[in-house]
Structure formats: structure tokens, C-alpha cells
Amino acid sequence: MLGVCYYPEHWPEAWWADDARQMRELGITYVRIAEFAWSRIEPAPGRFEWGWLDRAVATLGDAGLRIVMCTPTATPPKWLIDAHPGILPTDAQGRPRGFGSRRHTTFSSGAWLEASRAVTEAVAARYGAHPAVAGWQIDNEFGCHDTVLSYGPEDLRAFHEWLRRRYQDPERLNEAWGNVFWSMEVASFDEVSLPAGAVTETNPAARLDFWRFASDQVVAYAAMQAAILRAHSPGRFVTHNFMGRFIGFDHWKLGAELDFATWDSYPLGFTEQRELPDDVRAMFAETGHPDMAAFHHDLYRGVGRGRWWVMEQQPGPVNWAPWNPVPKPGMVRLWTWEALAHGAEVVSYFRWRQAPFAQEQMHAGLHRPDRVRSPGGEEAAQVAAELAALALPDGARAPVVLVFDYEAAWVTSIQPQGQDFNYVELCLRWYEAARRCGLDIDIVPPGAPLAGYAAVLAPCLPIVTEAARAAFEAADGMLLFGPRTGSKTATFSIPPELPPGPLRALLPMRVIQVASLRPGLRHAVAGHVAGTMERWREWVEPGEGTEALARFADNTPALLRAGRAHYLAGWPDAALLNATMRRVLGIAGLTLLDLPPGVRLRRRGDLTFAFNYGPEPWTAPDAGSLILGDCIVPPQGTAVWKA
Ligand code: GAL
């Protein structure tokens, strides 16, 4: 169940066999290779040098390793860019982004699509049937370094085509976007400009469509590679490694093109990048926030339709966050076990050995540059030994489900209205509040079936599609909706009946005004639950059959209930959010724990896992028969017991 990312092209060939043997000794099964090796695979146009990669594949395969082969399209070589500079992406100021790192491509470039097809064909034809190749990773981290939206001439042409297909008639586009405002009307699709570089804010409806278009381009690109790989490599899986905290394209759609999802888990880097209160960040700076990895495990289990891996697991300090601490002892082991507890089929570490050169020389690996095992490497070996003594049962559906939507992220980032309205942060906080109750959570897209879940959480869903509305209405558990839900139509305007728009039947109420609240500005809430709203607050006009469970000081509802449906009219602080979550999950009939800030549980079949990210030991209340660890779980400790 363990893997590692390996770069044979970074090391003398004389080391490969020894590295492979040591991987097996450590307990590693899968080795991912070649995602950045284009300049060595094809050093000049059409001149392929397979010899070294053939030997690397043979060496790894002979050692008994299963290879995850990659297409090298995250790093097109210099000769290709020089021949076709139009491949380079263009920033929002209209400047080309240069060669010298990676992902220097736009998905709209015809030359890029052609070159991508050719190199994918070549690699797939060469290794598709190789017995050591278990499957494929397409490209590497689509969208990394802000590379989904590109503003060049080919992007504009492709956007025009996309708009033509979507609207057919420019009049329909004018109508949909509200182009009469500020005389933005166009007489033909070719008159549409890219939504950037204008004097002030461009039309939000145009920006949403541009984002949808760009997202579709990523999905189409992945589908193109997947088709080539499947043709040359039948019976092998095709996957992609997604990122954390990343909303650049619709992962639900891209996931549908894959056999399963994988993602790259860097808990310390992500915690460093999150907007957290100082005391919370200080507490978790060297462990990672306890919901950071877990949230994404649950998200990507959903994206992979139940099947997923961690393709890159942080093994020590990274190099890319503002500060890069060393994980506290035990954390690399804990993160690995946590991924497995959430259902990962494989956890693969990034990377086998720290590179002494180039951009990532400050990034740890399982080994130091001098070939000695790092502390993270020791912990990986410990997990491997522990895993050998333990059979992991299949996981089951969770009792709680959270609806996560990429369009919600786009809408709220295009029109934040308050500069700290961050959709992913809101979802993470709702997720945290539910997990503090000791519950497991599934994450699904809007429109996915919700029947059978005891509770459904929708932290913020501005655009409620017909499918999403039907799924909410068919749900049989308690529903909790958050701010801005139903506040926009599909074409980015305010619904005629006011929010929550299409959810009127479930939530007979109207949101009549909203406020964003600058830091320090807070609106108190009291009633069955209490606390304050920060960042965002709404004024709700309650309709027939509703009950206000809590109110603002001006007596308008802050938490409103209509049968099974609840609406929380703002961005709650931790006290209000925790109280609201406990109330809704409690009436859903779930048994709730009250875990400390740093402790989380997760079930896999009849096993319960406990993870202690906090600074104090934690005593498990009713730890059945222990399989791993102790019922007093120390800081950075993991325990597993059988119910
Ligand atoms: C990932 C990426 C890897 C490496 C790693 C460093 O985002 O896929 O290639 O750069 O980060 O943490």
C-alpha cells in the first residue's frame, strides 16, 4: 500500500539497482516515474532516447516494483517552446509567462495539443504493454502555479468557439451576461474580449463563463491523453494527481475521465498557506491542521468515485510555503495512517531522495542527498512494518455528507463582496465542526444522490442547478445550508424571487440584504445556539412554516429551520458553528462526541482510527480491542481499535 516518487534521471545509473532494492526493503510497492523527463526522453524534435528509461523501467521492474508511468507534459522542453512560443500561457496583463520552471503551457494552443498528443502516443506506445507498468499518471498537477486561466490570442479564439456553442446567438449572450449594463453589448461572438485588462472590474458573468470554458479545456486535455493511454495500455489504470486547496477547474468532471483519483498531500505547507487565527496556526504549524489532509482525502475519495491514492505524501519540510518547519516526530507516520483510514489504496511519498540541485533542493525526501534515510524515511519504514501485520477492511458510506462545488468557489472568488469570503476556508470550517463531533464525512458534488445520509451540509452553494435542487428535496436526513446559497442564477445574476432562489420550497424564506463584515466587525447571535457572525451576515425574511432557532440583535433570524432544512445566515465564528453543527447533527439522530481541537477519529470497516494532532495526550473513551497504539494516544500518536 506504499509508493514513492522517483527520478532516475536525477541520479547516476549506478545507483538505480540499489535504490530499487532499498525501496523493496522499505516496503514500497509502487514507484512513480518520468513526469518531468521530457528533455531526456526527446532531447531534440522527434529524436527519442529511450535507452535510459528502458533500463530504469527494467531495473525497477526486476526489483519487483510496480511502475506508475507518467506522461511528461508538465515540462515541455526548450526546443518545443522556441519552435512554438504560442504554447506559453499569457497572464491577465497580457504578458507571456516564460520558460524556466514548469507548466508553461496554455491548453488552447494548437501546437501544444499536437505536441502533447505526439509525446503521449510515443510514451504510451513504448511502455503501454510493459509488464512492470501498473498504470498511468496523466501530466502532473493540472493548474499548479496558476495555469488554468490564460489570456492570449489562442485562448481568445477558443473562448469564442466555446461561447458560440453555448449561446448560438450573440443576442442570447448579451441577455445572459446583462451586457446592456455599461454598453457592453456585442454584435458577434468575435467582438467578445477576454475578461481581463479592462479599466475596472469586468462583467462577472463573463468571468464565470471564462472559468467554465478554461475548466472544460483542462478536462478535454486530460480526456485526450486518457484515450491515447487506454488505446496503448489496456488493463492499466489512468489517473491524475490533484492538489490541495485548489479550485482552478471542476475536479468532479475531470475525475470522471479517470479510473480513480490521486492527490498530493502536504499538510504543513497547506496549513501555512491557510488563513487561520494565530493561536490555531501556532498549535498546528508542525503537525498540520487536523482537518487539512482529511478534508482532501474525503474530497478525492468522492472525485475518484470511491477509489483514490495519495500520490505525493509530504515526508519532511517542503520548500514552497512562506515558512517550512520540520514535521514533529510521528507526523509522517500519522499522515500515512490517516490516509489509509480514510480509504486510500496507496500512499506514495514525494520523493525517494532529496535533490541537491535546482528548485527543490530544500525539499525533504525519504532519504537525504547523501543517501542516508531521513527521519521521514524511518517513519515510512515503520508504517510499512505495521501495515504488514494488519489487514484493512473496506470502508463504508459516512453518516454525514458535505456538498462541495467548484462553481461556488468561482462565483465567490469572482464576486467576494467581502475580501475574506473564502469558499474553501468556509467548507474546511464546517467540515472541522462536524468532525469535532467524531463523525466521518463524505464529500460529493451538487446533484449527487443524498438519500440515506443522516445529515447533509451545504456550506455555500450560490448556483443551485435543477439536479442539485432535486437531490436536496429527495434527501431524507437533516439539511444545513450556509450563506449565499441560491443567491445566483446560472448566468450570474440575482434570482428574480431573491435567494435562496430554487430552494424556496425547502426554505420558505427570502434573503433581503447582505453585509460583508470587516475584521473586528461582528454581529451577535443568541437563541438555541449562540455566538457571532463575522465576515458575512444576511437579513432573512422568514416565510410560512419556519422557526427561528437563533436571532441577531435586530431580531431577524440567524439560524432558521423549516422542517428538515436549516439555513445559517452568515459566516459563523467557531462557537456558533460548533453549536449549530451539534444541534443539527443531534436532531439527525447521530451520537456525538466532543473531541478536543487536535483529535480526530475515522472508521474503516470495523476499525476505528484515532489521530492526535494536539499537544496533550488523549484518552480514547471506549477503545474496544486495540490493534495499534495505546488507548492513551500521545501527541502525534495514532491508535487503531476494533469495535
Ligand atoms: C507538488 C509537485 C511535485 C513537487 C512537490 C513539492 O506540488 O507535484 O512535483 O513540486 O509539489 O512539494
XYZ file of C-alpha atoms and ligand atoms in Angstrom:
655
model
C 0.000 0.000 0.000
C 3.039 2.301 -0.122
C 4.693 4.015 -3.028
C 7.338 6.591 -3.826
C 8.135 9.192 -6.482
C 11.482 8.520 -8.103
C 13.549 10.424 -10.649
C 16.101 8.057 -12.197
C 17.216 10.917 -14.467
C 18.450 12.789 -11.367
C 20.855 10.072 -10.213
C 23.806 8.104 -11.578
C 22.637 4.940 -13.279
C 24.957 3.001 -10.980
C 22.644 3.851 -8.060
C 19.359 2.672 -9.588
C 19.523 -1.004 -8.722
C 20.491 -0.246 -5.160
C 17.714 2.334 -4.846
C 15.194 -0.196 -6.183
C 16.371 -2.881 -3.763
C 16.125 -0.461 -0.852
C 12.617 0.543 -1.906
C 11.537 -3.083 -1.698
C 13.299 -3.464 1.652
C 11.489 -0.434 2.996
C 8.150 -1.963 1.994
C 7.392 0.058 -1.127
C 5.310 -1.462 -3.931
C 4.651 1.392 -6.371
C 7.155 3.755 -7.928
C 6.051 6.775 -9.973
C 8.459 7.981 -12.643
C 9.091 10.247 -15.630
C 6.568 13.075 -15.179
C 9.236 15.733 -15.730
C 11.634 13.818 -18.001
C 10.677 15.143 -21.433
C 14.067 16.754 -22.181
C 15.726 13.369 -21.616
C 13.080 11.336 -23.448
C 13.074 13.584 -26.514
C 16.183 15.790 -26.430
C 15.505 17.146 -29.924
C 12.360 17.236 -32.069
C 11.424 13.678 -32.973
C 14.664 12.222 -31.589
C 13.634 9.860 -28.822
C 16.196 8.443 -26.435
C 14.514 5.504 -24.809
C 17.611 3.627 -23.723
C 17.974 5.144 -20.264
C 14.262 4.937 -19.498
C 14.064 1.345 -20.777
C 16.875 0.460 -18.375
C 15.299 2.351 -15.487
C 11.962 0.607 -16.065
C 13.712 -2.764 -16.274
C 15.723 -2.129 -13.100
C 12.672 -1.083 -11.097
C 10.536 -3.877 -12.554
C 13.207 -6.516 -11.896
C 13.277 -5.478 -8.250
C 9.559 -6.312 -8.072
C 8.294 -2.744 -8.083
C 5.058 -1.775 -9.883
C 5.575 1.325 -12.008
C 3.247 4.304 -12.291
C 4.394 5.774 -15.599
C 3.661 9.409 -16.357
C 3.191 11.491 -19.451
C 5.833 14.260 -19.289
C 3.586 17.114 -20.379
C 4.043 19.253 -17.243
C 7.503 20.214 -18.542
C 7.732 20.822 -22.304
C 11.382 21.265 -23.298
C 13.053 24.418 -24.554
C 13.226 23.345 -28.208
C 9.467 22.947 -28.315
C 8.813 26.362 -26.780
C 11.343 28.008 -29.088
C 9.676 26.458 -32.105
C 6.173 27.380 -30.869
C 6.260 30.318 -28.448
C 2.440 30.416 -28.650
C 2.468 27.436 -26.276
C 3.384 29.749 -23.408
C 0.484 30.874 -21.228
C -0.381 34.572 -21.010
C -1.068 36.348 -17.741
C -4.033 38.609 -17.077
C -1.900 41.644 -18.007
C -1.317 40.096 -21.438
C 2.335 39.166 -20.827
C 3.582 35.722 -21.856
C 4.785 33.650 -18.901
C 8.227 32.363 -19.676
C 10.219 29.162 -19.860
C 12.388 28.147 -16.890
C 10.144 26.310 -14.463
C 7.159 24.145 -15.384
C 3.542 24.150 -16.604
C 4.458 26.858 -19.143
C 1.591 25.960 -21.485
C -1.884 27.075 -22.369
C -4.486 24.419 -23.070
C -5.740 26.460 -26.040
C -2.568 26.314 -28.116
C -2.964 24.170 -31.219
C 0.783 23.486 -31.336
C 0.654 22.383 -27.712
C -2.218 19.977 -28.291
C -0.366 18.460 -31.225
C 2.895 18.126 -29.291
C 1.068 16.668 -26.296
C -0.651 14.064 -28.437
C 2.631 13.097 -30.054
C 4.613 12.673 -26.844
C 1.747 10.849 -25.117
C 1.493 8.455 -28.086
C 5.223 7.877 -28.010
C 5.449 7.096 -24.297
C 2.231 5.065 -24.328
C 3.351 3.005 -27.311
C 6.735 2.366 -25.732
C 5.597 1.301 -22.246
C 1.865 0.620 -22.557
C 2.269 -3.144 -22.573
C 5.298 -3.370 -20.297
C 4.606 -5.941 -17.567
C 6.105 -3.716 -14.848
C 3.812 -0.789 -15.723
C 0.784 -0.898 -13.416
C -0.840 2.251 -14.711
C -0.513 5.874 -15.732
C -0.498 9.321 -14.266
C -1.559 11.947 -16.804
C 0.646 15.055 -16.650
C 1.282 16.478 -13.157
C -0.962 18.683 -11.033
C -3.112 20.391 -13.642
C -3.443 24.070 -12.835
C -0.449 24.272 -10.497
C 1.205 27.712 -10.408
C -1.995 29.372 -11.573
C -2.044 27.911 -15.081
C -5.713 27.271 -15.814
C -6.685 30.778 -16.921
C -4.588 32.125 -19.760
C -5.220 35.342 -21.670
C -3.534 35.000 -25.054
C -4.788 35.175 -28.661
C -5.382 31.432 -28.947
C -7.262 31.461 -25.654
C -9.499 34.187 -27.026
C -10.195 32.222 -30.218
C -11.037 29.089 -28.266
C -13.250 31.084 -25.904
C -15.179 32.484 -28.878
C -15.819 28.951 -30.126
C -16.972 27.857 -26.684
C -19.356 30.831 -26.447
C -20.718 30.167 -29.925
C -21.555 26.599 -28.901
C -23.121 27.692 -25.628
C -25.196 30.656 -26.844
C -25.515 30.238 -30.638
C -26.734 33.821 -30.999
C -24.831 36.875 -29.662
C -28.172 38.333 -28.539
C -28.558 35.436 -26.136
C -25.084 36.098 -24.787
C -25.872 39.817 -24.303
C -29.028 38.856 -22.461
C -27.349 36.184 -20.306
C -24.473 38.431 -19.278
C -26.566 41.571 -18.845
C -24.373 43.372 -21.375
C -26.779 46.299 -21.616
C -25.126 47.435 -18.380
C -22.287 49.865 -19.234
C -22.951 49.411 -23.001
C -21.047 46.131 -23.172
C -23.265 44.647 -25.903
C -21.631 42.820 -28.823
C -22.923 42.186 -32.325
C -20.920 38.985 -32.882
C -19.029 36.452 -30.789
C -15.767 37.688 -32.280
C -16.304 41.036 -30.560
C -16.140 39.428 -27.120
C -12.881 40.264 -25.365
C -11.196 38.269 -22.632
C -12.411 39.320 -19.205
C -9.145 40.966 -18.102
C -7.232 44.166 -18.649
C -10.271 46.447 -18.639
C -10.289 49.768 -16.829
C -12.161 48.336 -13.875
C -13.905 45.097 -12.978
C -15.102 43.084 -15.977
C -18.549 41.515 -16.118
C -18.780 38.713 -13.511
C -20.999 36.644 -15.824
C -18.261 36.811 -18.478
C -15.642 35.790 -15.936
C -17.712 32.838 -14.766
C -18.150 31.652 -18.340
C -14.424 32.163 -18.988
C -13.656 29.997 -15.968
C -16.134 27.342 -17.111
C -14.516 27.408 -20.544
C -10.997 27.112 -19.097
C -12.100 24.261 -16.854
C -13.603 22.442 -19.842
C -10.279 22.870 -21.659
C -8.414 21.098 -18.835
C -10.942 18.268 -18.812
C -10.779 17.870 -22.600
C -6.981 17.824 -22.450
C -6.988 15.078 -19.810
C -9.572 13.113 -21.802
C -7.358 13.352 -24.892
C -4.406 11.846 -23.009
C -6.576 9.227 -21.302
C -7.899 7.985 -24.662
C -4.379 7.565 -26.052
C -3.178 5.767 -22.928
C -6.170 3.413 -22.878
C -5.645 2.539 -26.532
C -1.996 1.585 -25.970
C -2.212 0.250 -22.454
C -5.373 -1.761 -21.947
C -5.994 -3.142 -18.480
C -3.905 -0.440 -16.786
C -5.300 2.386 -14.710
C -5.254 6.033 -15.745
C -5.146 8.647 -13.003
C -4.028 12.186 -12.259
C -2.532 13.795 -9.149
C -4.786 16.636 -7.971
C -3.753 19.324 -5.491
C -4.886 20.583 -2.107
C -6.864 23.824 -1.616
C -7.173 24.128 -5.357
C -10.321 25.130 -7.197
C -8.989 26.105 -10.645
C -11.101 23.629 -12.611
C -14.007 21.273 -11.991
C -12.400 18.207 -10.428
C -15.681 16.295 -10.477
C -15.702 16.491 -14.271
C -12.039 15.642 -14.670
C -12.356 12.784 -12.182
C -14.999 11.218 -14.431
C -12.298 10.725 -17.099
C -10.066 8.723 -14.727
C -10.132 5.234 -13.246
C -9.516 6.735 -9.836
C -8.255 9.965 -8.284
C -4.955 10.693 -6.586
C -3.847 13.825 -4.762
C -0.708 15.387 -3.330
C -0.820 15.842 0.430
C 1.408 18.488 2.033
C -0.245 19.146 5.414
C 2.359 21.598 6.739
C 2.588 23.635 3.556
C -1.219 23.873 3.284
C -1.606 24.803 6.952
C 0.971 27.537 6.473
C -0.987 28.879 3.477
C -4.395 28.808 5.187
C -5.904 31.907 6.781
C -6.039 30.672 10.365
C -6.172 32.548 13.649
C -2.619 32.931 15.009
C -3.142 30.620 18.001
C -4.561 27.862 15.785
C -1.692 28.152 13.321
C 0.854 28.137 16.137
C -0.693 24.992 17.584
C -0.605 23.075 14.294
C 2.382 24.591 12.442
C 4.493 21.450 12.933
C 1.735 18.845 12.707
C -0.569 20.303 10.093
C -4.142 21.303 10.886
C -6.054 18.108 11.786
C -8.639 18.583 9.015
C -6.278 19.697 6.270
C -5.339 16.311 4.835
C -8.538 14.598 5.957
C -10.819 17.013 4.099
C -8.960 16.335 0.866
C -8.917 12.577 1.459
C -12.704 12.695 1.637
C -12.949 15.060 -1.329
C -10.766 12.919 -3.569
C -12.461 9.700 -2.461
C -15.551 11.382 -3.921
C -13.752 12.594 -7.059
C -12.403 9.057 -7.600
C -15.874 7.537 -7.093
C -14.633 5.648 -4.050
C -11.108 4.880 -5.301
C -8.131 7.113 -4.599
C -4.466 7.279 -3.622
C -2.189 9.824 -2.096
C 0.314 10.194 -4.935
C 2.659 12.554 -3.091
C 2.913 12.490 0.696
C 4.982 15.111 2.478
C 7.963 13.334 4.090
C 9.638 16.270 5.881
C 9.884 20.028 5.274
C 8.738 21.356 1.907
C 10.330 24.328 0.147
C 7.374 26.327 -1.114
C 5.394 27.701 1.834
C 6.226 31.030 3.497
C 7.806 29.037 6.359
C 8.752 25.379 6.169
C 9.051 23.633 9.521
C 10.137 20.057 10.091
C 7.130 17.846 10.939
C 7.082 16.802 14.592
C 8.259 13.227 15.183
C 5.463 10.801 14.374
C 3.625 13.011 11.888
C 4.794 11.325 8.685
C 3.571 8.039 10.141
C 0.339 9.636 11.365
C -0.410 11.227 7.966
C 0.152 7.894 6.261
C -2.168 6.022 8.601
C -4.747 8.771 8.346
C -4.861 8.485 4.553
C -5.313 4.732 4.860
C -8.053 5.235 7.470
C -9.925 7.455 5.005
C -9.716 4.725 2.387
C -6.545 5.395 0.380
C -5.466 2.357 -1.625
C -1.866 3.541 -1.757
C 0.158 6.267 -0.054
C 3.132 7.298 -2.134
C 5.838 9.575 -0.739
C 7.352 12.536 -2.531
C 10.225 11.806 -3.058
C 12.724 8.953 -2.659
C 15.732 11.219 -2.185
C 16.147 14.948 -1.659
C 17.618 16.581 -4.756
C 20.826 18.522 -4.037
C 20.304 20.779 -7.068
C 17.741 23.092 -8.676
C 14.437 24.464 -7.398
C 13.504 21.849 -4.815
C 16.852 21.269 -3.107
C 15.349 22.421 0.229
C 12.523 19.839 -0.036
C 12.948 16.693 2.026
C 12.717 13.150 0.716
C 12.708 9.716 2.352
C 16.486 9.991 2.021
C 18.929 12.814 2.408
C 21.019 13.887 -0.581
C 23.877 11.803 0.882
C 21.718 8.647 0.504
C 21.079 8.175 4.215
C 17.485 7.655 5.326
C 15.781 10.804 6.627
C 13.553 10.859 9.731
C 10.556 10.755 7.377
C 12.045 7.689 5.711
C 12.315 5.962 9.091
C 8.658 6.677 9.775
C 7.627 5.348 6.375
C 9.526 2.142 7.183
C 7.695 1.935 10.489
C 4.309 2.196 8.762
C 5.362 -0.467 6.283
C 6.205 -2.845 9.143
C 2.949 -2.044 10.952
C 0.924 -2.490 7.774
C 2.375 -5.926 7.200
C 0.731 -7.061 10.456
C -2.706 -5.590 9.790
C -5.475 -6.284 7.255
C -7.526 -3.227 6.330
C -11.247 -3.797 5.762
C -13.269 -1.874 3.171
C -14.741 1.437 4.228
C -18.448 2.232 4.293
C -20.522 5.295 3.462
C -20.268 8.037 6.103
C -23.312 9.269 8.056
C -22.730 12.908 7.041
C -22.220 14.340 3.567
C -20.842 17.720 2.539
C -21.696 19.189 -0.865
C -18.628 20.755 -2.496
C -18.955 22.793 -5.674
C -16.273 24.308 -7.910
C -18.693 26.880 -9.365
C -19.396 28.028 -5.816
C -15.678 28.654 -5.413
C -15.538 30.558 -8.715
C -18.628 32.678 -8.042
C -17.452 33.719 -4.587
C -13.939 34.460 -5.772
C -15.163 36.451 -8.799
C -17.513 38.416 -6.545
C -16.284 38.014 -2.958
C -18.116 41.156 -1.822
C -16.009 40.930 1.357
C -12.346 40.242 0.736
C -12.128 37.376 3.232
C -15.078 35.404 1.888
C -13.123 32.288 1.000
C -15.237 29.326 -0.065
C -12.678 26.583 0.632
C -11.994 28.038 4.082
C -15.718 28.053 4.860
C -16.025 24.404 3.790
C -12.975 23.447 5.862
C -14.518 25.076 8.938
C -17.873 23.331 8.506
C -16.040 20.065 7.962
C -13.987 20.657 11.105
C -17.099 21.362 13.198
C -18.695 18.082 12.100
C -15.506 16.095 12.658
C -15.093 17.541 16.131
C -18.311 15.597 16.840
C -16.384 12.419 15.973
C -18.191 11.808 12.682
C -16.997 10.555 9.304
C -17.887 12.651 6.277
C -18.328 12.000 2.571
C -17.883 14.827 0.074
C -19.972 14.907 -3.111
C -20.812 17.283 -5.973
C -24.151 19.106 -6.094
C -26.745 16.861 -7.688
C -25.292 13.628 -6.273
C -27.844 11.412 -4.512
C -28.201 12.393 -0.848
C -30.783 9.865 0.325
C -29.544 7.697 3.184
C -27.324 10.339 4.786
C -28.397 11.376 8.281
C -27.205 14.909 7.609
C -26.398 16.969 4.515
C -24.138 20.032 4.769
C -24.070 22.678 2.044
C -21.800 25.440 3.391
C -22.398 27.764 0.410
C -23.957 26.998 -2.963
C -24.755 30.176 -4.906
C -25.894 28.417 -8.097
C -28.417 25.676 -7.375
C -28.937 23.625 -10.519
C -32.107 21.693 -11.190
C -30.268 18.451 -10.344
C -28.987 19.895 -7.073
C -32.443 21.117 -6.095
C -33.951 17.706 -6.822
C -31.234 15.937 -4.791
C -31.786 18.207 -1.773
C -35.519 17.677 -1.972
C -35.040 13.902 -2.176
C -32.670 13.829 0.817
C -34.132 12.142 3.876
C -31.742 13.477 6.522
C -31.342 16.865 8.142
C -30.124 19.617 5.814
C -27.959 22.576 6.775
C -27.403 25.315 4.199
C -24.976 28.177 4.578
C -24.765 31.780 3.356
C -25.214 32.796 -0.286
C -26.959 29.542 -1.149
C -29.332 30.045 -4.055
C -28.110 33.617 -4.469
C -27.193 33.449 -8.179
C -28.671 32.127 -11.384
C -26.565 30.006 -13.749
C -25.706 33.214 -15.630
C -24.546 35.101 -12.551
C -27.469 37.292 -11.672
C -29.715 37.574 -8.654
C -32.697 35.207 -8.958
C -35.957 37.110 -9.582
C -37.544 35.695 -6.414
C -34.373 36.585 -4.414
C -32.210 33.981 -2.601
C -32.495 31.100 -1.884
C -33.963 31.053 -5.431
C -34.785 27.495 -6.462
C -34.658 26.308 -2.832
C -37.780 28.305 -1.932
C -39.844 25.107 -1.467
C -37.348 23.655 1.033
C -36.548 27.004 2.626
C -39.607 29.277 2.578
C -37.700 32.484 3.249
C -36.076 35.360 1.392
C -32.682 36.963 1.857
C -33.425 40.656 1.521
C -29.974 42.138 2.137
C -26.411 41.020 2.883
C -23.378 42.613 4.501
C -19.734 41.691 4.489
C -18.068 42.426 7.822
C -14.506 43.725 8.038
C -12.227 42.090 10.633
C -13.408 43.131 14.081
C -16.975 43.860 12.984
C -19.215 41.162 14.450
C -22.954 40.601 14.726
C -24.029 38.730 17.852
C -26.408 35.786 17.639
C -28.480 34.363 20.508
C -31.095 31.653 20.905
C -30.832 27.862 20.885
C -27.327 28.431 19.560
C -25.162 31.466 20.246
C -22.015 33.206 19.072
C -21.297 35.826 16.435
C -21.280 36.165 12.700
C -18.049 37.502 11.264
C -17.057 38.190 7.637
C -20.666 37.862 6.341
C -24.192 38.354 7.563
C -27.613 38.224 5.911
C -31.083 39.584 6.665
C -33.625 36.823 6.235
C -37.339 37.422 5.865
C -38.923 34.223 7.222
C -41.898 32.681 5.411
C -44.699 30.292 6.406
C -43.714 27.236 8.422
C -40.287 28.475 9.512
C -38.902 28.761 13.010
C -36.006 30.996 14.075
C -33.688 28.877 16.234
C -31.410 31.864 16.827
C -31.651 35.563 16.059
C -29.481 38.607 15.567
C -29.844 41.547 17.937
C -32.283 43.194 15.492
C -34.495 40.115 15.859
C -34.022 38.779 12.323
C -33.286 35.030 12.058
C -29.660 33.847 12.154
C -30.463 30.131 12.171
C -33.757 29.287 10.583
C -35.497 25.923 10.451
C -38.181 24.746 8.048
C -38.896 21.065 8.653
C -35.664 19.150 7.911
C -33.978 22.152 6.311
C -31.908 24.704 8.198
C -30.348 27.939 6.991
C -27.427 29.675 8.673
C -27.488 33.339 7.663
C -23.785 34.227 7.764
C -20.196 33.180 8.390
C -20.251 31.859 11.976
C -17.407 32.069 14.455
C -16.219 28.762 15.918
C -18.620 28.874 18.898
C -21.689 29.493 16.753
C -20.623 26.985 14.114
C -19.910 24.225 16.629
C -23.210 24.819 18.422
C -25.146 24.870 15.139
C -23.477 21.701 13.924
C -24.157 19.883 17.203
C -27.778 20.921 17.117
C -28.407 19.826 13.530
C -26.396 16.603 13.781
C -28.012 15.863 17.144
C -31.570 16.070 15.814
C -30.368 13.948 12.891
C -30.091 11.173 15.484
C -26.300 10.832 15.406
C -24.255 10.041 18.512
C -21.915 12.958 19.017
C -18.558 13.094 20.748
C -16.861 16.311 21.752
C -13.281 15.829 20.589
C -10.502 18.218 21.578
C -9.291 20.617 18.856
C -6.406 18.325 17.871
C -8.042 14.882 17.918
C -9.939 13.205 15.099
C -11.465 9.764 14.566
C -12.126 7.884 11.382
C -13.655 4.439 10.766
C -12.689 1.962 8.102
C -14.959 -1.113 8.296
C -14.931 -2.360 11.879
C -11.730 -0.442 12.684
C -11.660 2.942 14.388
C -8.572 5.105 13.985
C -7.646 7.941 16.332
C -5.203 10.690 15.366
C -3.770 13.131 17.845
C -2.550 16.361 16.242
C -2.757 18.215 19.545
C -0.207 18.917 22.273
C -1.863 16.788 25.030
C -2.336 13.018 25.329
C -5.916 11.928 24.619
C -7.681 9.007 26.251
C -9.974 7.076 23.949
C -13.370 6.705 25.646
C -14.174 3.136 24.650
C -11.312 1.667 22.724
C -12.625 -1.899 22.035
C -9.703 -4.202 21.270
C -6.575 -2.297 20.404
C -4.740 -3.207 17.226
C -2.199 -0.414 17.095
C -1.030 2.097 19.688
C -2.474 2.643 23.102
C -5.832 3.839 24.461
C -3.946 6.860 25.754
C -2.979 8.393 22.429
C 0.099 10.605 22.830
C 0.664 13.822 20.864
C 1.445 12.903 17.227
C 0.182 9.432 18.045
C -2.095 7.064 16.180
C -4.244 4.302 17.656
C -6.445 1.731 15.949
C -9.043 -0.438 17.607
C -11.698 -2.918 16.574
C -15.283 -2.166 17.561
C 3.984 19.045 -5.866
C 4.512 18.630 -7.218
C 5.868 17.974 -7.107
C 6.764 18.765 -6.209
C 6.089 18.898 -4.875
C 6.923 19.619 -3.842
O 3.063 20.077 -5.977
O 3.622 17.741 -7.852
O 6.440 17.875 -8.389
O 6.995 20.004 -6.774
O 4.904 19.605 -5.024
O 6.234 19.706 -2.619
